[in-house]
Short mmCIF file of C-alpha atoms in Angstrom, two decimals:
data_model
loop_
_atom_site.label_atom_id
_atom_site.label_comp_id
_atom_site.label_asym_id
_atom_site.label_seq_id
_atom_site.Cartn_x
_atom_site.Cartn_y
_atom_site.Cartn_z
CA MET A 1 -77.63 -15.82 142.73
CA LEU A 2 -77.17 -14.09 139.44
CA GLU A 3 -79.92 -14.35 136.83
CA PRO A 4 -78.88 -16.05 133.63
CA SER A 5 -77.58 -13.70 131.01
CA SER A 6 -79.57 -13.19 127.80
CA GLN A 7 -76.36 -13.98 125.88
CA THR A 8 -76.02 -17.48 127.32
CA PRO A 9 -76.37 -20.00 124.40
CA ASN A 10 -78.77 -22.28 126.31
CA TYR A 11 -81.24 -19.46 126.65
CA ILE A 12 -81.24 -17.94 123.14
CA ILE A 13 -84.78 -17.07 121.97
CA SER A 14 -85.39 -17.38 118.21
CA PRO A 15 -86.67 -14.22 116.58
CA THR A 16 -90.36 -14.11 115.81
CA THR A 17 -91.23 -14.68 112.11
CA PRO A 18 -93.47 -11.95 110.73
CA PRO A 19 -96.88 -13.16 109.49
CA ALA A 20 -97.22 -13.84 105.77
CA PRO A 21 -99.20 -11.26 103.84
CA PRO A 22 -102.71 -12.39 102.90
CA SER A 23 -103.06 -13.99 99.45
CA PRO A 24 -104.69 -11.76 96.86
CA PRO A 25 -108.31 -12.57 96.00
CA PRO A 26 -108.84 -14.71 92.89
CA PRO A 27 -109.53 -12.76 89.73
CA PRO A 28 -113.18 -12.58 88.78
CA ALA A 29 -114.42 -15.19 86.30
CA PRO A 30 -114.62 -13.86 82.78
CA THR A 31 -118.06 -13.02 81.62
CA PRO A 32 -119.13 -15.56 78.97
CA THR A 33 -119.42 -13.97 75.60
CA LYS A 34 -121.37 -15.11 72.60
CA SER A 35 -118.19 -16.35 70.91
CA ASN A 36 -117.23 -18.46 73.97
CA GLN A 37 -120.70 -19.93 74.17
CA PHE A 38 -120.54 -20.80 70.46
CA LEU A 39 -117.14 -22.50 70.83
CA SER A 40 -118.41 -24.44 73.86
CA LEU A 41 -121.43 -25.61 71.89
CA ILE A 42 -119.21 -26.81 69.04
CA SER A 43 -116.82 -28.68 71.38
CA ASN A 44 -119.72 -30.45 73.11
CA ARG A 45 -121.54 -31.56 69.98
CA PRO A 46 -121.85 -35.35 69.46
CA THR A 47 -119.23 -37.14 67.36
CA LEU A 48 -120.52 -38.41 64.04
CA ARG A 49 -119.39 -41.87 62.98
CA VAL A 50 -119.64 -42.76 59.29
CA THR A 51 -119.17 -46.34 58.13
CA SER A 52 -119.18 -47.29 54.45
CA GLU A 53 -118.99 -50.81 53.04
CA PHE A 54 -118.66 -51.93 49.42
CA ASP A 55 -119.31 -55.46 48.12
CA SER A 56 -117.88 -56.16 44.66
CA ASP A 57 -120.21 -59.12 44.15
CA THR A 58 -123.42 -57.07 44.41
CA ARG A 59 -121.69 -53.73 43.56
CA VAL A 60 -123.65 -52.05 46.32
CA PHE A 61 -122.50 -49.49 48.89
CA PHE A 62 -123.85 -49.74 52.45
CA HIS A 63 -123.60 -46.56 54.54
CA LYS A 64 -124.23 -45.94 58.23
CA VAL A 65 -124.17 -42.60 60.06
CA SER A 66 -124.46 -42.66 63.85
CA CYS A 67 -123.94 -40.43 66.86
CA LYS A 68 -124.52 -40.61 70.60
CA LEU A 69 -126.97 -38.22 72.23
CA PHE A 70 -127.78 -36.92 75.73
CA ASP A 71 -124.37 -37.72 77.27
CA ASP A 72 -124.27 -41.23 75.72
CA LEU A 73 -127.73 -42.13 76.98
CA ALA A 74 -129.04 -42.83 73.46
CA LYS A 75 -127.69 -43.52 69.98
CA LEU A 76 -129.12 -42.33 66.68
CA LYS A 77 -128.27 -44.26 63.49
CA LEU A 78 -129.16 -43.75 59.83
CA SER A 79 -128.44 -46.49 57.28
CA PHE A 80 -128.99 -46.41 53.55
CA VAL A 81 -127.89 -48.19 50.36
CA ASN A 82 -126.36 -46.83 47.17
CA ASN A 83 -126.93 -49.39 44.39
CA VAL A 84 -125.23 -49.93 41.04
CA LYS A 85 -127.60 -47.43 39.36
CA ARG A 86 -126.38 -44.74 41.82
CA GLU A 87 -129.81 -44.68 43.41
CA ILE A 88 -129.89 -43.92 47.13
CA SER A 89 -132.53 -45.65 49.20
CA GLU A 90 -134.51 -43.93 51.91
CA PRO A 91 -132.53 -44.12 55.15
CA LEU A 92 -133.58 -46.50 57.90
CA LEU A 93 -133.79 -44.69 61.24
CA ALA A 94 -132.86 -46.29 64.55
CA LEU A 95 -132.93 -44.70 68.00
CA THR A 96 -131.59 -46.98 70.72
CA SER A 97 -131.03 -46.62 74.44
CA LYS A 98 -130.63 -48.92 77.42
CA HIS A 99 -134.35 -49.53 77.90
CA LEU A 100 -135.95 -48.51 74.59
CA SER A 101 -135.23 -48.90 70.88
CA ILE A 102 -137.19 -47.67 67.86
CA HIS A 103 -136.48 -48.81 64.29
CA TYR A 104 -138.36 -46.98 61.54
CA ASP A 105 -138.53 -47.92 57.85
CA PRO A 106 -139.83 -44.96 55.79
CA GLU A 107 -140.30 -47.07 52.65
CA GLU A 108 -142.55 -49.56 54.46
CA GLN A 109 -143.89 -46.85 56.77
CA ASN A 110 -143.46 -49.22 59.64
CA ALA A 111 -141.82 -49.06 63.06
CA LEU A 112 -140.54 -51.77 65.36
CA ILE A 113 -140.51 -50.78 69.03
CA LYS A 114 -138.65 -52.76 71.70
CA SER A 115 -138.39 -52.12 75.42
CA SER A 116 -136.79 -53.89 78.36
CA PHE A 117 -136.27 -52.99 82.00
CA ASP A 118 -135.93 -54.52 85.46
CA VAL A 119 -139.14 -54.73 87.47
CA GLY A 120 -137.32 -55.92 90.59
CA PRO A 121 -133.96 -57.31 91.69
CA LYS A 122 -134.66 -60.65 89.96
CA LEU A 123 -137.49 -59.82 87.58
CA HIS A 124 -137.00 -58.52 84.03
CA PHE A 125 -139.61 -57.37 81.52
CA LYS A 126 -139.32 -57.30 77.70
CA ALA A 127 -141.78 -56.17 75.04
CA ALA A 128 -141.77 -55.77 71.26
CA HIS A 129 -144.40 -54.30 68.95
CA ASP A 130 -144.71 -54.19 65.16
CA VAL A 131 -146.77 -51.10 64.36
CA LYS A 132 -147.80 -52.03 60.80
CA ALA A 133 -148.60 -55.66 61.57
CA LYS A 134 -150.35 -54.64 64.83
CA ARG A 135 -148.83 -57.48 66.77
CA GLY A 136 -146.05 -57.97 69.26
CA GLU A 137 -144.78 -60.01 72.17
CA VAL A 138 -144.34 -59.52 75.91
CA SER A 139 -141.98 -61.52 78.11
CA MET A 140 -141.27 -61.77 81.81
CA ILE A 141 -138.02 -63.35 83.06
CA ALA A 142 -137.56 -64.37 86.70
CA ASN A 143 -134.09 -65.26 87.95
CA LEU A 144 -134.33 -67.76 90.80
CA ALA A 145 -132.24 -67.79 93.96
CA ASP A 146 -129.57 -70.17 92.67
CA PRO A 147 -127.35 -68.79 89.86
CA GLY A 148 -128.09 -70.26 86.45
CA TYR A 149 -131.80 -70.92 87.12
CA ALA A 150 -134.48 -68.80 85.43
CA VAL A 151 -138.06 -69.00 84.20
CA GLU A 152 -139.34 -67.04 81.19
CA LEU A 153 -142.98 -66.60 80.16
CA SER A 154 -143.73 -64.98 76.79
CA SER A 155 -147.00 -64.39 75.00
CA PRO A 156 -147.91 -62.87 71.63
CA VAL A 157 -150.06 -59.74 71.45
CA PRO A 158 -152.93 -60.02 70.67
CA TYR A 159 -153.23 -63.07 72.84
CA VAL A 160 -153.35 -66.47 71.07
CA GLY A 161 -153.29 -69.66 73.11
CA LEU A 162 -151.17 -70.40 76.15
CA PRO A 163 -147.98 -68.45 76.85
CA LYS A 164 -144.63 -69.96 75.93
CA ALA A 165 -142.69 -71.16 78.98
CA THR A 166 -138.92 -71.67 79.15
CA ILE A 167 -137.10 -73.10 82.15
CA ARG A 168 -133.32 -72.56 82.20
CA PHE A 169 -130.86 -74.37 84.44
CA PRO A 170 -127.05 -74.72 84.46
CA THR A 171 -127.02 -77.79 82.18
CA GLY A 172 -129.63 -76.70 79.62
CA GLU A 173 -133.21 -75.52 79.14
CA VAL A 174 -136.71 -76.84 78.41
CA THR A 175 -139.38 -74.98 76.42
CA LEU A 176 -143.13 -75.69 76.32
CA GLU A 177 -144.99 -74.02 73.46
CA GLU A 178 -148.52 -74.38 72.10
CA ARG A 179 -148.74 -74.46 68.29
CA GLU A 180 -151.45 -74.75 65.70
CA GLU A 181 -150.05 -76.83 62.81
CA GLU A 182 -153.31 -77.01 60.81
CA GLU A 183 -156.46 -74.92 60.88
CA GLU A 184 -158.92 -77.70 61.77
CA VAL A 185 -156.55 -79.59 64.07
CA PRO A 186 -156.63 -78.70 67.78
CA ARG A 187 -153.58 -76.85 69.10
CA LYS A 188 -151.06 -79.05 70.88
CA VAL A 189 -148.21 -78.42 73.29
CA LEU A 190 -144.72 -79.12 71.95
CA ILE A 191 -141.66 -79.71 74.10
CA ASN A 192 -138.21 -78.58 72.98
CA GLY A 193 -135.03 -78.55 74.98
CA ILE A 194 -131.30 -78.95 75.22
CA LEU A 195 -129.22 -80.81 77.79
CA ARG A 196 -125.44 -80.75 78.02
CA GLY A 197 -122.80 -81.92 80.46
CA PRO A 198 -119.35 -83.50 80.82
CA ILE A 199 -118.93 -87.11 79.63
CA LEU A 200 -115.84 -89.20 78.74
CA ASN A 201 -113.40 -86.29 79.11
CA GLY A 202 -115.55 -84.20 76.77
CA ILE A 203 -118.89 -82.40 76.54
CA GLY A 204 -122.05 -84.19 75.47
CA ALA A 205 -125.21 -82.42 74.28
CA ALA A 206 -128.73 -83.56 73.40
CA HIS A 207 -130.92 -81.12 71.46
CA TYR A 208 -134.59 -82.01 70.93
CA THR A 209 -136.70 -79.82 68.64
CA ASP A 210 -139.64 -80.44 66.27
CA GLU A 211 -139.67 -84.15 67.13
CA GLU A 212 -136.03 -84.54 66.10
CA LEU A 213 -133.21 -85.46 68.50
CA LYS A 214 -129.63 -84.43 67.79
CA LEU A 215 -126.86 -86.00 69.87
CA ARG A 216 -123.45 -84.36 69.84
CA TYR A 217 -120.17 -85.12 71.58
CA ALA A 218 -117.16 -82.80 71.63
CA TYR A 219 -113.68 -83.74 72.77
CA LYS A 220 -111.12 -80.94 72.86
CA ASP A 221 -107.59 -80.61 74.14
CA GLY A 222 -104.87 -78.12 73.40
CA ALA A 223 -104.32 -79.18 69.79
CA LEU A 224 -107.10 -81.60 68.77
CA SER A 225 -110.91 -81.46 68.56
CA PHE A 226 -113.16 -84.38 67.66
CA ILE A 227 -116.92 -83.74 67.29
CA PRO A 228 -119.21 -86.57 66.12
CA SER A 229 -123.01 -86.09 65.94
CA ILE A 230 -126.10 -88.08 65.00
CA SER A 231 -129.70 -87.07 64.27
CA LEU A 232 -132.66 -89.29 65.17
CA PRO A 233 -134.84 -90.74 63.71
CA SER A 234 -133.12 -89.95 60.39
CA ASN A 235 -129.87 -91.61 61.58
CA ALA A 236 -127.81 -88.92 59.82
CA VAL A 237 -124.23 -89.12 61.12
CA SER A 238 -121.56 -86.46 60.69
CA CYS A 239 -118.13 -85.90 62.13
CA ALA A 240 -115.95 -82.81 62.55
CA PHE A 241 -112.20 -82.88 63.10
CA LYS A 242 -110.01 -79.89 64.00
CA ARG A 243 -106.24 -79.89 64.36
CA ARG A 244 -104.17 -76.95 65.61
CA PHE A 245 -100.57 -77.26 64.42
CA SER A 246 -99.43 -74.00 66.02
CA PRO A 247 -101.06 -70.90 67.51
CA ALA A 248 -101.27 -69.49 63.96
CA ASP A 249 -102.18 -72.64 61.94
CA LYS A 250 -105.43 -74.60 62.13
CA LEU A 251 -107.09 -77.25 59.93
CA SER A 252 -110.81 -78.14 60.09
CA TYR A 253 -112.49 -81.09 58.36
CA TRP A 254 -116.17 -82.07 58.26
CA TYR A 255 -117.75 -85.21 56.77
CA ASN A 256 -121.41 -86.26 56.42
CA PHE A 257 -121.78 -90.05 56.24
CA ASP A 258 -125.35 -89.81 54.94
CA SER A 259 -124.62 -87.68 51.84
CA ASN A 260 -120.87 -88.42 51.51
CA CYS A 261 -120.26 -84.66 51.40
CA TRP A 262 -117.18 -83.18 53.01
CA SER A 263 -115.48 -79.84 53.44
CA ALA A 264 -112.05 -78.70 54.63
CA VAL A 265 -110.75 -75.31 55.75
CA TYR A 266 -107.17 -74.26 56.48
CA LYS A 267 -106.58 -71.04 58.44
CA HIS A 268 -103.38 -69.12 59.09
CA THR A 269 -103.19 -65.87 61.05
CA TYR A 270 -100.50 -63.19 60.88
CA GLY A 271 -100.70 -61.38 64.19
CA LYS A 272 -104.06 -59.91 65.13
CA ASP A 273 -105.09 -58.09 61.96
CA TYR A 274 -104.28 -60.49 59.11
CA LYS A 275 -105.85 -63.87 58.34
CA PHE A 276 -105.60 -66.26 55.38
CA LYS A 277 -108.19 -69.00 54.81
CA ALA A 278 -108.51 -71.61 52.07
CA GLY A 279 -111.02 -74.44 51.70
CA TYR A 280 -113.05 -76.79 49.54
CA ASP A 281 -116.74 -77.83 49.68
CA SER A 282 -117.62 -81.07 47.87
CA GLU A 283 -121.38 -80.41 48.00
CA VAL A 284 -121.11 -77.36 45.71
CA ARG A 285 -117.79 -78.51 44.16
CA LEU A 286 -116.13 -75.21 44.92
CA GLY A 287 -112.66 -74.26 46.08
CA TRP A 288 -111.98 -70.87 47.60
CA ALA A 289 -109.38 -68.73 49.33
CA SER A 290 -109.73 -65.48 51.26
CA LEU A 291 -107.48 -62.89 52.85
CA TRP A 292 -108.71 -60.68 55.71
CA VAL A 293 -107.20 -57.37 56.81
CA GLY A 294 -108.70 -56.67 60.21
CA GLU A 295 -110.46 -59.11 62.52
CA GLU A 296 -112.99 -61.23 60.63
CA ASN A 297 -115.70 -60.83 63.27
CA GLY A 298 -114.44 -57.54 64.66
CA LYS A 299 -115.39 -53.96 63.96
CA ALA A 300 -113.75 -51.56 61.54
CA LYS A 301 -112.58 -49.28 64.36
CA THR A 302 -110.11 -51.96 65.58
CA ALA A 303 -108.65 -52.63 62.11
CA PRO A 304 -105.56 -50.87 60.71
CA MET A 305 -106.54 -47.35 59.58
CA LYS A 306 -110.09 -48.25 60.71
CA MET A 307 -110.61 -50.21 57.48
CA LYS A 308 -111.48 -53.89 57.01
CA VAL A 309 -110.72 -55.55 53.67
CA GLN A 310 -111.55 -59.04 52.43
CA PHE A 311 -110.34 -60.56 49.18
CA MET A 312 -111.91 -63.86 48.07
CA LEU A 313 -111.12 -66.14 45.13
CA GLN A 314 -113.74 -68.74 44.12
CA VAL A 315 -112.78 -71.57 41.77
CA PRO A 316 -115.61 -73.91 40.60
CA GLN A 317 -114.33 -77.43 40.07
CA ASP A 318 -116.43 -78.01 36.93
CA ASP A 319 -115.64 -74.67 35.27
CA ILE A 320 -112.30 -73.23 36.26
CA LYS A 321 -112.56 -70.50 33.64
CA SER A 322 -115.47 -68.96 35.53
CA SER A 323 -113.33 -68.33 38.62
CA ALA A 324 -114.06 -65.01 40.27
CA LEU A 325 -112.06 -62.64 42.45
CA MET A 326 -114.23 -60.59 44.80
CA PHE A 327 -113.49 -58.12 47.54
CA ARG A 328 -115.29 -56.28 50.32
CA VAL A 329 -114.15 -53.05 51.96
CA LYS A 330 -115.47 -51.49 55.15
CA LYS A 331 -114.19 -48.07 56.29
CA ARG A 332 -115.06 -45.93 59.30
CA TRP A 333 -114.63 -42.20 59.82
CA ASP A 334 -115.02 -40.20 63.04
CA ILE A 335 -116.17 -36.64 62.32
CA LEU A 336 -115.70 -34.32 65.29
#
């Protein structure tokens, strides 16, 4: 039998591919020069944040300068005031971190030191000390097994009387505190607390403090809120009413049956950054209107151009000629 020929298609052998040449070694890293080290130092420096606020009513400038240090582990802040006489106050110094904060007032030559940290998985420690007054407070908070339950013990330093105890639970809290109301009267233990829970398709709350009980009921749905309240033993009754006509329009009304005083506020929002409010307060007989640029309770960094502006017009009912237009501006700069 003849051997198969090397030219037979079923027995063709593919040519061997030559091995790829080895890749060249990477170039050596450039030796850092003084200029490169200087540029690296500049690029890694902390960002300075400057916030300035002006109030036309007091004609005072409030300034804050802050920066983050040690890879955002701490924050340093300086705040000072520039008054109408162009006098600049001594800056207040604040150094804050996750577990420690120090606030120093050079004018008072006083420092307030606060610290907090976790002692264990469910145990938290807090302390505060006023250097000039030579007093402070220490607290220990224990979170119990069930969520929403905690016990807090706090005591002043130097020690005076029994520690203050607070027991928290999902529907409220109770506080026991020893107080000395008069010098020659023995100290007594006072009980304060708050209890809240669902009732009659709403939320009811009872707040007891300084021997006064305040009962409050709140009913809310998508467009209406009704909030009556009463204080005992004074029997002072008040009622709040809120009506939302649309996502951008809201009216609030409050009336005190004891003093016959009332107030009303209308609010209209234009998107996220613009808000118009107008109201009247019968107790001070004053009408007012305000326009906000930027979120009212937000920060300047979220406002357009990082600037919050408020214009307010106050019109006294008894003297319209003394109406006043005021404004407040808050601006933030980021200096790299």
